[in-house]
mmCIF file with all atom_site columns, C-alpha atoms in Angstrom:
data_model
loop_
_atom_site.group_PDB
_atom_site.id
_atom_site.type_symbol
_atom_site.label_atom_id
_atom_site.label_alt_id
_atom_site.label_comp_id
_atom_site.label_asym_id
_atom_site.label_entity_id
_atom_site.label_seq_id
_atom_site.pdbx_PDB_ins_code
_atom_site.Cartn_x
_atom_site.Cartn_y
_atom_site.Cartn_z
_atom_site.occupancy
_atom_site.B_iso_or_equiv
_atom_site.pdbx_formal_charge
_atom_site.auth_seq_id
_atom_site.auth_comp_id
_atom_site.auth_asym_id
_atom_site.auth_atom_id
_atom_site.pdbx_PDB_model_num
ATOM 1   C CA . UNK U 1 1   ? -19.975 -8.693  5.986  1.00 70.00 ? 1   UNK U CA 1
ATOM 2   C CA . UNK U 1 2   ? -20.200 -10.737 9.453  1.00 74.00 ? 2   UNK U CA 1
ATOM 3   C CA . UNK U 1 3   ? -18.162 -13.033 8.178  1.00 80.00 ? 3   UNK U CA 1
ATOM 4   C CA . UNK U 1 4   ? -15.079 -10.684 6.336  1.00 82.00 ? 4   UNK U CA 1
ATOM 5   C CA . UNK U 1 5   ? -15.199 -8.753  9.666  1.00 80.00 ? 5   UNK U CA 1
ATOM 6   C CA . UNK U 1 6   ? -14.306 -11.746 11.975 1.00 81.00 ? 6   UNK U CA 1
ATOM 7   C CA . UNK U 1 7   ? -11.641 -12.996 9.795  1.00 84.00 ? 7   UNK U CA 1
ATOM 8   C CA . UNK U 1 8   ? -9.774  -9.761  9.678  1.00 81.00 ? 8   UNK U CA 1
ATOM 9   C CA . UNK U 1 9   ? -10.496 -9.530  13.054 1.00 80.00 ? 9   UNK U CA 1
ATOM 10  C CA . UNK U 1 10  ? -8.932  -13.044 13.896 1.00 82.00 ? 10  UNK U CA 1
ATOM 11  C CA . UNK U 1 11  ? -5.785  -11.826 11.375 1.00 83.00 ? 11  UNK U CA 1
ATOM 12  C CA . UNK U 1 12  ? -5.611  -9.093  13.461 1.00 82.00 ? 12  UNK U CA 1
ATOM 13  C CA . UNK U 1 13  ? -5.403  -11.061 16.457 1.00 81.00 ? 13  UNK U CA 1
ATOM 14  C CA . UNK U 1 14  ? -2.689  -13.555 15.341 1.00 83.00 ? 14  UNK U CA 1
ATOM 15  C CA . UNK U 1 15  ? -0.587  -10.346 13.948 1.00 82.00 ? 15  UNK U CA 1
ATOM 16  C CA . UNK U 1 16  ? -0.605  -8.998  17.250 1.00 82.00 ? 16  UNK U CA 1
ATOM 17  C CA . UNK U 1 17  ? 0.204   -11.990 18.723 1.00 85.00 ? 17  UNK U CA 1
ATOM 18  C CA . UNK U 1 18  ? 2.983   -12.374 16.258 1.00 88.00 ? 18  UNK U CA 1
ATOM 19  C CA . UNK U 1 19  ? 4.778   -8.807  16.201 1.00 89.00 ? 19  UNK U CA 1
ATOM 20  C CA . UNK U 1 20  ? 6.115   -9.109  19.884 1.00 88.00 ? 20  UNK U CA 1
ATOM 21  C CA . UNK U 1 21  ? 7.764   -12.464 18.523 1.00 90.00 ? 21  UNK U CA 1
ATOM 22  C CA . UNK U 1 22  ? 8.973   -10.125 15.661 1.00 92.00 ? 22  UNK U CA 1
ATOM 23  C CA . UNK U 1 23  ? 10.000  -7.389  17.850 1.00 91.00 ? 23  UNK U CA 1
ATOM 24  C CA . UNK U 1 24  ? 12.116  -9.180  20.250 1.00 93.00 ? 24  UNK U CA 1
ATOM 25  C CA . UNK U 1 25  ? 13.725  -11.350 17.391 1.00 95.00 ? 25  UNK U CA 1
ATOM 26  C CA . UNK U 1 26  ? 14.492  -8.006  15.550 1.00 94.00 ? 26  UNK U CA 1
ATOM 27  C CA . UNK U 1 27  ? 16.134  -7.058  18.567 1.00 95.00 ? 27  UNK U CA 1
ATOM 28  C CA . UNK U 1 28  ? 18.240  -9.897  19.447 1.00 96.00 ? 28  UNK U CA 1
ATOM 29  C CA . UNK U 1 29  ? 19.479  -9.770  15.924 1.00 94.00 ? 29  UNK U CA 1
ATOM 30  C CA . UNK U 1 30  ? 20.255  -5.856  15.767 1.00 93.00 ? 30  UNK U CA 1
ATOM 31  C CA . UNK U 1 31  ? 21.704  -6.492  19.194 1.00 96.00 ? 31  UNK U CA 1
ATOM 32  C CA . UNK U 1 32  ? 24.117  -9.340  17.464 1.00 95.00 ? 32  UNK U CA 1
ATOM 33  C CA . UNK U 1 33  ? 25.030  -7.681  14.658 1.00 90.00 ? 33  UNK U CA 1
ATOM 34  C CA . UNK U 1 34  ? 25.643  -4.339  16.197 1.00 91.00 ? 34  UNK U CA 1
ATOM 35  C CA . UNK U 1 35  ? 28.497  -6.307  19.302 1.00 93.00 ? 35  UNK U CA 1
ATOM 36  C CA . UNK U 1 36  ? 29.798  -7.838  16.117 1.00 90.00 ? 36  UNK U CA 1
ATOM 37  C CA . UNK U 1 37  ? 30.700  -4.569  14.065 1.00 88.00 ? 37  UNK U CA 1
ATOM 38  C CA . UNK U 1 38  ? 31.700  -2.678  17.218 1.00 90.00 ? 38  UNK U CA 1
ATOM 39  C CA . UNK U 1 39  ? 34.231  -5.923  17.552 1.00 89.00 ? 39  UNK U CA 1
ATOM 40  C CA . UNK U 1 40  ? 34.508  -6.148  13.725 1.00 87.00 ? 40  UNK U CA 1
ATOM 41  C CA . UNK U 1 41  ? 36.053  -2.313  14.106 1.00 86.00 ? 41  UNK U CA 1
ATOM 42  C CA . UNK U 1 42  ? 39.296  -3.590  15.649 1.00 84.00 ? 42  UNK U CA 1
ATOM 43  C CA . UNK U 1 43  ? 39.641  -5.945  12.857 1.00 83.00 ? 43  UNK U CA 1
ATOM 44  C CA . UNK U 1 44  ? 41.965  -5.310  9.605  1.00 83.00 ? 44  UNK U CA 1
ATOM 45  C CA . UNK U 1 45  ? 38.711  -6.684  7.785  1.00 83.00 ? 45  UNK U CA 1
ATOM 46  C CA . UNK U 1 46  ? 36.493  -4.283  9.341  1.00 79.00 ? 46  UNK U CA 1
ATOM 47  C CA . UNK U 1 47  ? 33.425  -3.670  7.132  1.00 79.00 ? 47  UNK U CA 1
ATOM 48  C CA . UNK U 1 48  ? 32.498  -0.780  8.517  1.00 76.00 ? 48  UNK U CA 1
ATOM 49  C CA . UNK U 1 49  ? 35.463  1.493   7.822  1.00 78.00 ? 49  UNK U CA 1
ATOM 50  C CA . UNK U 1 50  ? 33.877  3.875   6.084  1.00 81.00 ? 50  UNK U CA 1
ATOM 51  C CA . UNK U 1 51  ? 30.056  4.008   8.413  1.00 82.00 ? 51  UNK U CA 1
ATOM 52  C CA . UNK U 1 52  ? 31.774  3.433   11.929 1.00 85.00 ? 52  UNK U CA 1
ATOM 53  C CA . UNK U 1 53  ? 28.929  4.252   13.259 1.00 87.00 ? 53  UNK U CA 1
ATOM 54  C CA . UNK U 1 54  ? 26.688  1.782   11.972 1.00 88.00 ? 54  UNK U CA 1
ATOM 55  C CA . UNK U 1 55  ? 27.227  -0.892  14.975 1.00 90.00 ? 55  UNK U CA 1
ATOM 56  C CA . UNK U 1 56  ? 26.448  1.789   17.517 1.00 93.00 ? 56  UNK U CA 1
ATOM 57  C CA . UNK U 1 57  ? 23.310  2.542   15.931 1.00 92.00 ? 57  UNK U CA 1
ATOM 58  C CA . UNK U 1 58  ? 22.106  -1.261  15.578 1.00 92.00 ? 58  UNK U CA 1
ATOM 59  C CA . UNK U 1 59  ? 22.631  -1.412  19.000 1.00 94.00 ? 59  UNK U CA 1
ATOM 60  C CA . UNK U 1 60  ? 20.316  1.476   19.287 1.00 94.00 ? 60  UNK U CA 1
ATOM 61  C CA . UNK U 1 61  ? 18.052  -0.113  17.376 1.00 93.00 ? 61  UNK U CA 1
ATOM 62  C CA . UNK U 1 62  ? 17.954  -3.320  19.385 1.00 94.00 ? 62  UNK U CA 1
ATOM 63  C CA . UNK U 1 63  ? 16.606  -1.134  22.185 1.00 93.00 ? 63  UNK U CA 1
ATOM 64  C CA . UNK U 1 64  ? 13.780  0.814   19.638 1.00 92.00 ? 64  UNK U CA 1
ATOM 65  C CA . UNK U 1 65  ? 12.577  -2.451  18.959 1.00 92.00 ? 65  UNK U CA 1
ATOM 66  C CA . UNK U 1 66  ? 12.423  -4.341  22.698 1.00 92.00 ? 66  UNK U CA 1
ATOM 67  C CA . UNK U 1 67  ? 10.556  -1.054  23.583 1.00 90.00 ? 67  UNK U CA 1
ATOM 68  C CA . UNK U 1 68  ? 8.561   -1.207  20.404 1.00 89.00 ? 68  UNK U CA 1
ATOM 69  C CA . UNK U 1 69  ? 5.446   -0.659  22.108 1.00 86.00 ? 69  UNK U CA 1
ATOM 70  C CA . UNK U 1 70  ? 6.261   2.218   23.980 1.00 88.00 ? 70  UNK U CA 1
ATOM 71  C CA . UNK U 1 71  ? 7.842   3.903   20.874 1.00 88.00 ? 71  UNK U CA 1
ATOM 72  C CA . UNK U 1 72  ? 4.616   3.411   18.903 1.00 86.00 ? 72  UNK U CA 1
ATOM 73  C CA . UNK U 1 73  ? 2.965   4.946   21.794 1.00 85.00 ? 73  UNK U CA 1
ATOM 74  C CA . UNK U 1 74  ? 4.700   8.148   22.329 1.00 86.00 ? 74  UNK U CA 1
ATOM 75  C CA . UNK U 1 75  ? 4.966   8.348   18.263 1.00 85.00 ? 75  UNK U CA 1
ATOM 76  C CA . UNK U 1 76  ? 0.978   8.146   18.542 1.00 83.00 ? 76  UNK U CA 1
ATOM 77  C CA . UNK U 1 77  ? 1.005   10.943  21.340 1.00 82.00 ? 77  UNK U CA 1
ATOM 78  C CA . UNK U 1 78  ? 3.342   12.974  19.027 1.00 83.00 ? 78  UNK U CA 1
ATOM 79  C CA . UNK U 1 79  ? 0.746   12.744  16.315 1.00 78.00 ? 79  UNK U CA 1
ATOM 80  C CA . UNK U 1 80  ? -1.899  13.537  18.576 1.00 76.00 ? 80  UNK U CA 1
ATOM 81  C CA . UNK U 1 81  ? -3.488  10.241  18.381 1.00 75.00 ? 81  UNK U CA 1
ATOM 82  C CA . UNK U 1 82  ? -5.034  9.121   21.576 1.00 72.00 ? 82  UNK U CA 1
ATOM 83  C CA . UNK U 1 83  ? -3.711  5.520   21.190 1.00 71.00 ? 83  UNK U CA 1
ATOM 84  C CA . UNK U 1 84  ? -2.010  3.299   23.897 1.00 72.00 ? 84  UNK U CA 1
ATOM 85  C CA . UNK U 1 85  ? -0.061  0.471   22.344 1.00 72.00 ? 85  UNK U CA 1
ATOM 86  C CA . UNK U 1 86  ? 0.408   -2.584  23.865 1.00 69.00 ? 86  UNK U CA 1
ATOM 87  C CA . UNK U 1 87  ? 2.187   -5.520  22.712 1.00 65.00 ? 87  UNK U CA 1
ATOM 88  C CA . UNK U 1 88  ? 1.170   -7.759  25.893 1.00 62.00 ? 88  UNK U CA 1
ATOM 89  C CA . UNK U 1 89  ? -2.292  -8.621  24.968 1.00 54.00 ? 89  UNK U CA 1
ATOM 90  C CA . UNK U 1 90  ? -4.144  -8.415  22.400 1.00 49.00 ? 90  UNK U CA 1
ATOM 91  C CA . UNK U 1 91  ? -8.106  -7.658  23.099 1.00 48.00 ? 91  UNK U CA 1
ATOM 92  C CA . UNK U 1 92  ? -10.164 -9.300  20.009 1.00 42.00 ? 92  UNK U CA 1
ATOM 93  C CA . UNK U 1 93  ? -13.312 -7.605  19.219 1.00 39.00 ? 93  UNK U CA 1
ATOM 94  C CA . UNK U 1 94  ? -15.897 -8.872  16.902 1.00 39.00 ? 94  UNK U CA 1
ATOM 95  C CA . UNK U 1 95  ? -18.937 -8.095  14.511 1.00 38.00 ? 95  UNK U CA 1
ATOM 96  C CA . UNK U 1 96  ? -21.398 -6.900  16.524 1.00 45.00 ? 96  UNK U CA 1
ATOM 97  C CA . UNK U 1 97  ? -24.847 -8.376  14.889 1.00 45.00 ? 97  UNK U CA 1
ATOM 98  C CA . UNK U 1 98  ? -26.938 -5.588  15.898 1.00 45.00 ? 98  UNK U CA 1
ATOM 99  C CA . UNK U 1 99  ? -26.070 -2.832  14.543 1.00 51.00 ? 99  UNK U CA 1
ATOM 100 C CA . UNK U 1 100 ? -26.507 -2.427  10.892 1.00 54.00 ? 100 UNK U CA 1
ATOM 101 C CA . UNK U 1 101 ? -23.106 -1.274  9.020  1.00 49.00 ? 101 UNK U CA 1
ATOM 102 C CA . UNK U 1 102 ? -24.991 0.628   6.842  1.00 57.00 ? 102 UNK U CA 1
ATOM 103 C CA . UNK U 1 103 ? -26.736 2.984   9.273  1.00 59.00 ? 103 UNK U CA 1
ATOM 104 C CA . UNK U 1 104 ? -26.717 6.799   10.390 1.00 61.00 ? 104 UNK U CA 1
ATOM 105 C CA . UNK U 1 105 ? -28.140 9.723   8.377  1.00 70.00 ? 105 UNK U CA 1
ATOM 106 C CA . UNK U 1 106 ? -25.933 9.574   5.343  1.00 73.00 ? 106 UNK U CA 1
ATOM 107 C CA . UNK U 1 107 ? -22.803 7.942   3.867  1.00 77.00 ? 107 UNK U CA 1
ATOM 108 C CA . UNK U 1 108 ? -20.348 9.889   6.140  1.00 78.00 ? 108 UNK U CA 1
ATOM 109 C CA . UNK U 1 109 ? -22.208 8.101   9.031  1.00 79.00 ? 109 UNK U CA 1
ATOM 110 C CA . UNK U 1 110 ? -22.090 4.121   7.050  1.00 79.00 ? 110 UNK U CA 1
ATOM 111 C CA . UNK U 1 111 ? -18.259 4.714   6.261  1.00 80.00 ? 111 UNK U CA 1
ATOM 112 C CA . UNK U 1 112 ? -17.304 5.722   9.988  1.00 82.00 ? 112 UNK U CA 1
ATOM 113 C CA . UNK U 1 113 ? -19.295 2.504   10.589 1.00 81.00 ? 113 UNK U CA 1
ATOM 114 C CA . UNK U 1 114 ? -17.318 0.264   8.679  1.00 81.00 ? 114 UNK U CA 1
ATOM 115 C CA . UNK U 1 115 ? -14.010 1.726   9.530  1.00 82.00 ? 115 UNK U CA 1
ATOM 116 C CA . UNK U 1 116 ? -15.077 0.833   12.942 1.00 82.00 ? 116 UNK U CA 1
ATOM 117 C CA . UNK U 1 117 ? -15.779 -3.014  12.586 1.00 81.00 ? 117 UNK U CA 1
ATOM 118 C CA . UNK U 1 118 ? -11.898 -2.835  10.395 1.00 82.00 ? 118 UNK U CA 1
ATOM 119 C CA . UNK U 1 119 ? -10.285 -0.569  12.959 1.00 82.00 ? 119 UNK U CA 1
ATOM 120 C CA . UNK U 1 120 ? -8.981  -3.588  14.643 1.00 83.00 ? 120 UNK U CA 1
ATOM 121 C CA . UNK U 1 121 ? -7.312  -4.527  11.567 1.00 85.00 ? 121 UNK U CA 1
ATOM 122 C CA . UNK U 1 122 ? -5.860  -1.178  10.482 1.00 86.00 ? 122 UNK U CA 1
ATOM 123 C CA . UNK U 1 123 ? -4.746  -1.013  13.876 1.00 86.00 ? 123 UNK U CA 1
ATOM 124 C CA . UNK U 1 124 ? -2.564  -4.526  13.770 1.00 87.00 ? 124 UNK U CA 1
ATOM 125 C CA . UNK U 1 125 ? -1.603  -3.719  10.314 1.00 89.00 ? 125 UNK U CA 1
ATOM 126 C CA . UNK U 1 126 ? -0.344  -0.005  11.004 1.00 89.00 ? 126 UNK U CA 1
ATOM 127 C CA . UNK U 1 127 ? 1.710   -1.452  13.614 1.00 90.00 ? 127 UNK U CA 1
ATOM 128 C CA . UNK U 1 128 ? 3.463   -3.983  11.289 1.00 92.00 ? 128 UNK U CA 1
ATOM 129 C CA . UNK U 1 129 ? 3.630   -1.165  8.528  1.00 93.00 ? 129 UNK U CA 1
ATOM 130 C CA . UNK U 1 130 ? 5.779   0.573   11.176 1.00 92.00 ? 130 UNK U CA 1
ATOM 131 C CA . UNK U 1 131 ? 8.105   -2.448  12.614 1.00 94.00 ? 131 UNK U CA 1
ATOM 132 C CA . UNK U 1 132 ? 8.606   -2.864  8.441  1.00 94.00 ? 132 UNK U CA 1
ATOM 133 C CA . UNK U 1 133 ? 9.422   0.570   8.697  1.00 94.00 ? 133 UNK U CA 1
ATOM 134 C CA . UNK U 1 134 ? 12.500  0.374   11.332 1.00 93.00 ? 134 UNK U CA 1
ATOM 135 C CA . UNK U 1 135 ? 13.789  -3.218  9.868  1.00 93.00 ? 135 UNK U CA 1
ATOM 136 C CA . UNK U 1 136 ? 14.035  -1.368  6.504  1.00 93.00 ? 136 UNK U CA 1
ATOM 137 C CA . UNK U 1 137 ? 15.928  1.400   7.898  1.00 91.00 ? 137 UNK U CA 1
ATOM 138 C CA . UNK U 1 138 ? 17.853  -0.306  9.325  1.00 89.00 ? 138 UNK U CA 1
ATOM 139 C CA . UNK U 1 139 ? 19.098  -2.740  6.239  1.00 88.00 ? 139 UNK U CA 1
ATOM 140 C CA . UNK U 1 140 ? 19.399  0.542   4.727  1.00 88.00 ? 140 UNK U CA 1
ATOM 141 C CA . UNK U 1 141 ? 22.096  1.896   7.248  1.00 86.00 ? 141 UNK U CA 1
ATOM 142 C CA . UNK U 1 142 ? 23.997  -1.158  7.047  1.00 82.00 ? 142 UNK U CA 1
ATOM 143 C CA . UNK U 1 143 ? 23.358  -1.538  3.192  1.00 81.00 ? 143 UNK U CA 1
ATOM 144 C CA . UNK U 1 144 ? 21.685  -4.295  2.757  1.00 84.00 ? 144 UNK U CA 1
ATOM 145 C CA . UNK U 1 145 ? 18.749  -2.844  0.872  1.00 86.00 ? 145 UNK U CA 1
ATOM 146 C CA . UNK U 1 146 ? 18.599  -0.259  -1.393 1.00 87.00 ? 146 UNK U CA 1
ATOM 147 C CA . UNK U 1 147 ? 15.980  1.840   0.211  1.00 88.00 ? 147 UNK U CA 1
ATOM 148 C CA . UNK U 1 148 ? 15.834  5.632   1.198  1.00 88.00 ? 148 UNK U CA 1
ATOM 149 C CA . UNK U 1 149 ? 15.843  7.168   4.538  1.00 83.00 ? 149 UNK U CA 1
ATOM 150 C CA . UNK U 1 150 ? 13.445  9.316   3.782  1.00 90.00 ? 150 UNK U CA 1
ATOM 151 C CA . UNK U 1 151 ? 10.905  6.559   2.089  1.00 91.00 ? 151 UNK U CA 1
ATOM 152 C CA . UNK U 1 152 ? 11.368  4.735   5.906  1.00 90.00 ? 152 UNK U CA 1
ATOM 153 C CA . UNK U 1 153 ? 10.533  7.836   7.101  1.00 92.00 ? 153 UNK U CA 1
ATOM 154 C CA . UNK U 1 154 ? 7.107   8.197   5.537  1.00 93.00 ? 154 UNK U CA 1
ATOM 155 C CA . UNK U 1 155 ? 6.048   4.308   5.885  1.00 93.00 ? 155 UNK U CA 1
ATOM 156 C CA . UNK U 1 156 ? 6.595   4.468   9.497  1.00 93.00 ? 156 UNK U CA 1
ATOM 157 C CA . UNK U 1 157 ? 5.027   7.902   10.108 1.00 91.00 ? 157 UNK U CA 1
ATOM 158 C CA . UNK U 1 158 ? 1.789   6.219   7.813  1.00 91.00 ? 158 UNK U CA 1
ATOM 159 C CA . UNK U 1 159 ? 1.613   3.207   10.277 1.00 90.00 ? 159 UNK U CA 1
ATOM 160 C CA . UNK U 1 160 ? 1.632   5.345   13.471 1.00 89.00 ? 160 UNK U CA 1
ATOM 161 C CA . UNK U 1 161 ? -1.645  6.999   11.204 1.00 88.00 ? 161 UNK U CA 1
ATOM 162 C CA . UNK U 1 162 ? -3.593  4.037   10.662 1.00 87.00 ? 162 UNK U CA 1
ATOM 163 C CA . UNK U 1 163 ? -3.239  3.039   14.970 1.00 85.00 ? 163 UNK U CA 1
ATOM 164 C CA . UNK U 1 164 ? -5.859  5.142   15.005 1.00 84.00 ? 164 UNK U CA 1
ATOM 165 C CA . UNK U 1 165 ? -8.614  4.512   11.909 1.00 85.00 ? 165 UNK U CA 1
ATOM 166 C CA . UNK U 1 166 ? -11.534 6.087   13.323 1.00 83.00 ? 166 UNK U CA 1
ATOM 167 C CA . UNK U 1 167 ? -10.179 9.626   14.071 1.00 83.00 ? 167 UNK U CA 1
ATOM 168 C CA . UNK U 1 168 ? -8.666  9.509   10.520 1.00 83.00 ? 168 UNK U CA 1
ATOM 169 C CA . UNK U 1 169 ? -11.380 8.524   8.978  1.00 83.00 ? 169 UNK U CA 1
ATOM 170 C CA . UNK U 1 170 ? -13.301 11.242  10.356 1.00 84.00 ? 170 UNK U CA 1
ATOM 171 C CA . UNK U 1 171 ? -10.421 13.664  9.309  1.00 83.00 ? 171 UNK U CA 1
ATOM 172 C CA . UNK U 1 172 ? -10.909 13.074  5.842  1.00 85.00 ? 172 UNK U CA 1
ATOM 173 C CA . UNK U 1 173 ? -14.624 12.999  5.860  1.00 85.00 ? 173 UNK U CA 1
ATOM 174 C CA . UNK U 1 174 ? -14.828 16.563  7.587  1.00 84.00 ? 174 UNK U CA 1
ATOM 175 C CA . UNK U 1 175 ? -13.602 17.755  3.619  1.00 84.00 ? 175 UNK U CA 1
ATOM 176 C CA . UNK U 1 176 ? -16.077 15.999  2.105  1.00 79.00 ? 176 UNK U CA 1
ATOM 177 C CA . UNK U 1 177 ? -19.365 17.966  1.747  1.00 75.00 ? 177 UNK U CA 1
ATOM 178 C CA . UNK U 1 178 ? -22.583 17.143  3.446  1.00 65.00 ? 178 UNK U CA 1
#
C-alpha cells in the first residue's frame, strides 16, 4: 500500500502544480474571447446576437478563474469545510511507515485511515473536478458543449466536497452502525 500511496501522492503533487498553469491559461483565454465578443457586438457578424451577454460573462469568468483559489476557498467555507486552498504551493505528504492502515477498534477506524493517506489525492482531484466544472460551464454559455447548467452545478459543488475527504468520510460513516 506504501507504494500506491506515494504515487497518488506524487500525482497529487504534479496536479497541483499543474492547475495554477490551468487556471491562469483558462483565464487568459476567457479574458480573449470575452474582449472579442464585446468587440464582435458592434459587428454585422456578431455571433452573439441573440446571448449579448455572453462576452460580459467570460470576462467574469476570466476573473473566477485568476482567483481560483480564493473561490474554492470561500466555496469550502460556504460548505462548512474547514479548508484553505492554495494554489502557490503545494505541501507533499507521504506514507507514513509506522502506522498500520489497518488499525483502530473496528472498520470505521481502518477506512478513516486510508482516506487519510488518499486525502491528498481527493484533495488535488476535487480541485480539478471543480476547474472542469467552470470550463464546462462556461463552453456551455457560449455553446460549445452540449452540457447543462445544472449538471456544472453539481460537479463543481462535488469537487468543493472531496477538498475535504476526511470530514466526509466521517459523515458517511456516522450512518453506518457500530
Amino acid at each position: 500500500m506504501e507504494g500506491l500511496v506515494n504515487f497518488l501522492n506524487d500525482l497529487a503533487v504534479g496536479g497541483s502544480w499543474f492547475l495554477p498553469t490551468a487556471c491562469y491559461i483558462a483565464a487568459s483565454y476567457c479574458f480573449i474571447t470575452g474582449a472579442w465578443g464585446i468587440w464582435q457586438q458592434r459587428q454585422p457578424q456578431n455571433p452573439y446576437v441573440d446571448r449579448p451577454w455572453v462576452p460580459y460573462a467570460s470576462i467574469v469568468l476570466a476573473g473566477v478563474f485568476a482567483a481560483f483559489d480564493r473561490i474554492l476557498t470561500k466555496s469550502a467555507h460556504s460548505a462548512n469545510l474547514d479548508v484553505q486552498v492554495s494554489l502557490n504551493s503545494a505541501s507533499p505528504t507521504g506514507y507514513t511507515g509506522g502506522v498500520s492502515p489497518i488499525s483502530g477498534t473496528g472498520p470505521h477506524d481502518a477506512i478513516i485511515e486510508v482516506v487519510k493517506d488518499f486525502a491528498m489525492f481527493f484533495e488535488t482531484f476535487g480541485a480539478w473536478v471543480a476547474f472542469f466544472a467552470v470550463l464546462s460551464w462556461q463552453g456551455a454559455m457560449t455553446g460549445k458543449n452540449n452540457r447543462s447548467r445544472l449538471g456544472c452545478i453539481c460537479q463543481f459543488t462535488l469537487g468543493v466536497i472531496l477538498l475535504n475527504p476526511v470530514k466526509e468520510a466521517n459523515w458517511l460513516l456516522s450512518y453506518w452502525p457500530n
